[in-house]
mmCIF file of C-alpha atoms in Angstrom:
data_model
loop_
_atom_site.group_PDB
_atom_site.id
_atom_site.type_symbol
_atom_site.label_atom_id
_atom_site.label_comp_id
_atom_site.label_asym_id
_atom_site.label_seq_id
_atom_site.Cartn_x
_atom_site.Cartn_y
_atom_site.Cartn_z
ATOM 1 C CA MET N 524 -0.053 -0.025 -0.065
ATOM 2 C CA THR N 525 1.389 3.363 -0.974
ATOM 3 C CA GLY N 526 1.480 6.061 1.659
ATOM 4 C CA PRO N 527 -0.192 9.513 1.283
ATOM 5 C CA ARG N 528 0.476 11.551 -1.739
ATOM 6 C CA VAL N 529 2.600 14.593 -0.837
ATOM 7 C CA VAL N 530 3.788 17.276 -3.038
ATOM 8 C CA VAL N 531 6.974 19.262 -2.242
ATOM 9 C CA LEU N 532 6.409 22.512 -3.996
ATOM 10 C CA ASP N 533 9.337 23.571 -6.187
ATOM 11 C CA TYR N 534 9.178 27.261 -6.789
ATOM 12 C CA GLY N 535 13.012 27.663 -6.893
ATOM 13 C CA SER N 536 13.811 27.535 -3.165
ATOM 14 C CA GLY N 537 16.336 24.979 -1.634
ATOM 15 C CA ASN N 538 16.102 21.993 0.613
ATOM 16 C CA LEU N 539 13.609 20.081 -1.687
ATOM 17 C CA ARG N 540 15.391 16.798 -1.923
ATOM 18 C CA SER N 541 16.257 16.605 1.847
ATOM 19 C CA ALA N 542 12.574 17.113 2.579
ATOM 20 C CA GLN N 543 11.775 14.729 -0.279
ATOM 21 C CA ARG N 544 14.147 11.982 1.258
ATOM 22 C CA ALA N 545 12.833 12.609 4.787
ATOM 23 C CA LEU N 546 9.230 12.215 3.999
ATOM 24 C CA ALA N 547 9.778 9.148 1.780
ATOM 25 C CA ARG N 548 11.625 7.657 4.508
ATOM 26 C CA VAL N 549 8.645 7.751 6.856
ATOM 27 C CA GLY N 550 6.312 6.352 4.355
ATOM 28 C CA ALA N 551 5.004 9.372 2.183
ATOM 29 C CA ASP N 552 4.560 8.872 -1.595
ATOM 30 C CA VAL N 553 6.548 12.030 -2.450
ATOM 31 C CA THR N 554 6.884 14.191 -5.586
ATOM 32 C CA VAL N 555 8.879 17.439 -5.922
ATOM 33 C CA THR N 556 7.299 19.524 -8.684
ATOM 34 C CA ALA N 557 6.193 22.957 -9.679
ATOM 35 C CA ASP N 558 3.028 21.484 -11.235
ATOM 36 C CA LEU N 559 0.286 23.444 -9.635
ATOM 37 C CA ALA N 560 -2.402 20.786 -10.750
ATOM 38 C CA ALA N 561 -0.395 18.197 -8.688
ATOM 39 C CA ALA N 562 -0.081 20.577 -5.805
ATOM 40 C CA ARG N 563 -3.888 21.034 -5.713
ATOM 41 C CA ALA N 564 -4.731 17.375 -6.023
ATOM 42 C CA ALA N 565 -2.034 15.954 -3.544
ATOM 43 C CA ASP N 566 -3.143 14.678 -0.100
ATOM 44 C CA ALA N 567 -0.801 17.280 1.356
ATOM 45 C CA LEU N 568 1.431 20.130 -0.013
ATOM 46 C CA VAL N 569 4.807 21.059 1.694
ATOM 47 C CA VAL N 570 6.079 24.481 1.171
ATOM 48 C CA PRO N 571 9.767 24.510 1.894
ATOM 49 C CA GLY N 572 11.928 27.638 1.968
ATOM 50 C CA VAL N 573 15.532 28.827 2.638
ATOM 51 C CA GLY N 574 17.158 32.146 2.331
ATOM 52 C CA ALA N 575 15.368 35.349 2.223
ATOM 53 C CA TYR N 576 11.745 35.886 2.868
ATOM 54 C CA ALA N 577 11.450 38.238 -0.128
ATOM 55 C CA ALA N 578 13.191 35.900 -2.574
ATOM 56 C CA CYS N 579 10.745 33.116 -1.406
ATOM 57 C CA MET N 580 7.816 35.232 -1.987
ATOM 58 C CA ALA N 581 8.924 36.083 -5.267
ATOM 59 C CA GLY N 582 9.432 32.622 -6.295
ATOM 60 C CA ILE N 583 5.992 31.624 -5.069
ATOM 61 C CA ASP N 584 4.483 34.367 -6.960
ATOM 62 C CA ALA N 585 6.550 33.690 -10.087
ATOM 63 C CA ALA N 586 5.352 30.109 -9.884
ATOM 64 C CA GLY N 587 1.619 31.272 -9.569
ATOM 65 C CA ALA N 588 1.499 29.189 -6.317
ATOM 66 C CA ALA N 589 -0.032 31.591 -3.846
ATOM 67 C CA PRO N 590 -3.715 30.816 -4.912
ATOM 68 C CA VAL N 591 -3.129 27.012 -4.651
ATOM 69 C CA ILE N 592 -1.761 27.537 -1.010
ATOM 70 C CA HIS N 593 -4.737 29.797 -0.295
ATOM 71 C CA GLU N 594 -7.316 27.454 -1.763
ATOM 72 C CA ARG N 595 -5.968 24.410 0.121
ATOM 73 C CA VAL N 596 -6.017 26.308 3.418
ATOM 74 C CA ALA N 597 -9.530 27.681 2.724
ATOM 75 C CA GLN N 598 -10.717 24.066 1.997
ATOM 76 C CA GLY N 599 -9.060 22.645 5.139
ATOM 77 C CA ARG N 600 -6.782 20.598 3.139
ATOM 78 C CA PRO N 601 -3.318 19.797 4.626
ATOM 79 C CA VAL N 602 -0.243 22.124 4.068
ATOM 80 C CA LEU N 603 3.154 21.812 5.972
ATOM 81 C CA GLY N 604 5.498 24.897 6.115
ATOM 82 C CA ILE N 605 9.101 24.393 6.663
ATOM 83 C CA CYS N 606 11.574 27.274 7.720
ATOM 84 C CA VAL N 607 10.964 30.164 5.349
ATOM 85 C CA GLY N 608 8.128 28.067 4.034
ATOM 86 C CA MET N 609 6.612 28.677 7.546
ATOM 87 C CA GLN N 610 7.517 32.413 7.532
ATOM 88 C CA VAL N 611 5.854 33.267 4.181
ATOM 89 C CA LEU N 612 2.525 32.006 5.657
ATOM 90 C CA TYR N 613 2.434 35.111 7.756
ATOM 91 C CA THR N 614 1.048 38.531 6.640
ATOM 92 C CA LEU N 615 4.284 40.291 6.407
ATOM 93 C CA GLY N 616 8.151 39.909 6.383
ATOM 94 C CA ASP N 617 10.459 42.520 7.589
ATOM 95 C CA GLU N 618 14.016 41.786 6.815
ATOM 96 C CA HIS N 619 16.782 44.058 6.337
ATOM 97 C CA GLY N 620 14.326 47.048 6.492
ATOM 98 C CA VAL N 621 12.553 45.449 3.429
ATOM 99 C CA ARG N 622 8.828 44.885 4.131
ATOM 100 C CA THR N 623 7.586 41.891 1.999
ATOM 101 C CA ARG N 624 3.822 40.946 1.837
ATOM 102 C CA GLY N 625 3.389 37.384 2.792
ATOM 103 C CA LEU N 626 0.551 34.747 1.945
ATOM 104 C CA GLY N 627 -1.287 35.985 5.067
ATOM 105 C CA VAL N 628 -2.776 32.488 6.071
ATOM 106 C CA LEU N 629 -1.225 33.306 9.639
ATOM 107 C CA ALA N 630 -1.683 36.625 11.237
ATOM 108 C CA GLY N 631 1.349 38.348 12.442
ATOM 109 C CA GLN N 632 4.879 39.442 11.058
ATOM 110 C CA VAL N 633 8.329 37.870 10.577
ATOM 111 C CA ARG N 634 11.106 40.072 12.045
ATOM 112 C CA ARG N 635 14.781 39.816 13.131
ATOM 113 C CA LEU N 636 15.328 37.968 16.540
ATOM 114 C CA ALA N 637 16.718 40.293 19.295
ATOM 115 C CA ALA N 638 19.589 37.816 19.991
ATOM 116 C CA PRO N 639 23.221 38.696 20.560
ATOM 117 C CA VAL N 640 24.266 35.875 18.049
ATOM 118 C CA LEU N 641 22.512 35.316 14.724
ATOM 119 C CA PRO N 642 21.948 33.182 12.774
ATOM 120 C CA HIS N 643 20.295 31.156 15.396
ATOM 121 C CA MET N 644 22.138 27.804 14.149
ATOM 122 C CA GLY N 645 21.957 24.410 15.710
ATOM 123 C CA TRP N 646 19.939 22.447 17.943
ATOM 124 C CA ASN N 647 17.564 23.736 20.306
ATOM 125 C CA THR N 648 14.643 22.629 22.402
ATOM 126 C CA VAL N 649 11.010 23.432 21.883
ATOM 127 C CA VAL N 650 7.916 23.794 24.397
ATOM 128 C CA PRO N 651 4.875 22.460 22.606
ATOM 129 C CA PRO N 652 1.339 23.295 23.723
ATOM 130 C CA GLU N 653 -1.024 20.657 25.419
ATOM 131 C CA GLY N 654 -2.683 18.344 22.820
ATOM 132 C CA THR N 655 0.074 18.904 20.311
ATOM 133 C CA VAL N 656 -0.126 16.638 17.316
ATOM 134 C CA LEU N 657 3.341 17.290 15.764
ATOM 135 C CA PHE N 658 5.192 16.529 18.918
ATOM 136 C CA ASP N 659 2.964 13.656 20.394
ATOM 137 C CA GLY N 660 5.148 10.906 22.009
ATOM 138 C CA LEU N 661 8.431 13.142 21.880
ATOM 139 C CA PRO N 662 9.949 13.660 25.405
ATOM 140 C CA ALA N 663 10.499 16.958 26.914
ATOM 141 C CA GLY N 664 13.846 18.511 26.094
ATOM 142 C CA THR N 665 13.936 16.991 22.452
ATOM 143 C CA ARG N 666 16.099 19.000 20.157
ATOM 144 C CA PHE N 667 15.395 20.040 16.574
ATOM 145 C CA TYR N 668 17.840 21.708 13.967
ATOM 146 C CA PHE N 669 17.264 25.443 13.415
ATOM 147 C CA VAL N 670 18.962 27.763 10.850
ATOM 148 C CA HIS N 671 17.378 31.230 10.757
ATOM 149 C CA SER N 672 17.716 34.990 11.827
ATOM 150 C CA TYR N 673 14.060 35.885 11.690
ATOM 151 C CA ALA N 674 10.874 34.510 13.229
ATOM 152 C CA ALA N 675 7.380 35.148 14.140
ATOM 153 C CA GLU N 676 6.055 35.979 17.516
ATOM 154 C CA PRO N 677 4.441 33.132 19.270
ATOM 155 C CA ALA N 678 0.561 33.110 19.213
ATOM 156 C CA PRO N 679 -1.432 31.356 21.995
ATOM 157 C CA GLY N 680 -1.231 27.764 21.158
ATOM 158 C CA ASP N 681 2.023 27.707 19.258
ATOM 159 C CA THR N 682 5.109 25.706 20.067
ATOM 160 C CA VAL N 683 7.710 28.119 21.476
ATOM 161 C CA ALA N 684 11.582 28.048 21.224
ATOM 162 C CA GLU N 685 13.900 30.555 22.576
ATOM 163 C CA HIS N 686 16.968 32.327 21.119
ATOM 164 C CA GLY N 687 17.558 35.571 22.707
ATOM 165 C CA GLU N 688 13.706 35.959 22.903
ATOM 166 C CA PRO N 689 10.756 33.426 22.531
ATOM 167 C CA PHE N 690 9.583 32.813 18.991
ATOM 168 C CA ALA N 691 7.095 30.678 17.210
ATOM 169 C CA ALA N 692 8.895 27.213 16.392
ATOM 170 C CA ALA N 693 5.791 25.563 15.009
ATOM 171 C CA VAL N 694 2.226 26.158 14.511
ATOM 172 C CA GLU N 695 -0.674 23.741 14.397
ATOM 173 C CA ARG N 696 -3.919 25.138 12.864
ATOM 174 C CA GLY N 697 -6.308 22.303 11.855
ATOM 175 C CA PRO N 698 -4.758 21.055 8.687
ATOM 176 C CA LEU N 699 -2.121 23.865 8.509
ATOM 177 C CA TYR N 700 1.034 22.930 10.141
ATOM 178 C CA ALA N 701 4.372 24.675 10.042
ATOM 179 C CA THR N 702 7.917 24.373 11.653
ATOM 180 C CA GLN N 703 10.508 27.041 11.904
ATOM 181 C CA PHE N 704 13.173 24.381 12.232
ATOM 182 C CA HIS N 705 14.132 21.601 9.693
ATOM 183 C CA PRO N 706 12.428 18.481 10.594
ATOM 184 C CA GLU N 707 14.364 16.817 7.746
ATOM 185 C CA LYS N 708 17.616 17.822 9.190
ATOM 186 C CA SER N 709 16.750 16.879 12.834
ATOM 187 C CA GLY N 710 17.353 13.162 12.932
ATOM 188 C CA ASP N 711 15.159 10.684 14.879
ATOM 189 C CA ALA N 712 13.184 13.533 16.321
ATOM 190 C CA GLY N 713 12.288 15.136 12.906
ATOM 191 C CA ALA N 714 11.464 11.600 11.660
ATOM 192 C CA HIS N 715 9.109 11.196 14.420
ATOM 193 C CA LEU N 716 7.532 14.581 13.846
ATOM 194 C CA LEU N 717 6.900 13.832 10.197
ATOM 195 C CA THR N 718 5.528 10.450 11.115
ATOM 196 C CA ASN N 719 2.925 12.182 13.371
ATOM 197 C CA TRP N 720 2.214 14.569 10.594
ATOM 198 C CA LEU N 721 1.595 11.897 7.940
ATOM 199 C CA ARG N 722 -0.727 10.179 10.433
ATOM 200 C CA THR N 723 -3.107 13.174 10.085
ATOM 201 C CA LEU N 724 -3.370 12.369 6.274
ATOM 202 C CA ARG N 725 -4.407 8.718 6.490
#
């Protein structure tokens, strides 16, 4: 039996193959594609992203992918954002003084962390909310791999991490999930989290 059909959206950003491999390893039937029809039809859509917020939004706009992401969220169909793919889900990104409109499916803005050392790079712990789906079965103190200098402020019910200040490390809003860290670079903990996410698709 094949696993859930997951499309990793190729809009010119990086980390596509590592996300593809990590999802395939935990049982997903994964395709990396820029094909919007496939992105619409898949059981779940992964929006990856590395680098600058403005560049990722420009790539999404150039690929014509924004309406597909909005459509899926509005219809309650699964979407997972990773790293800058999480950040672009917010209303606004403020990077190097450049304010860029985001997808606006999450309220809030992404801004530079108030931390003495940036980027925030390496392993860090997170504090998930009660009733979390993504972190179910993971012990307190589990570490995930982060690489970023910008983040959103946590809203009530978000998973929180701290680097200089608290920030949103993950969100769970019905079928919309997102992580600021890289589950595909987070070893066994990341694989456990992706397995939990895939279970929501079955």
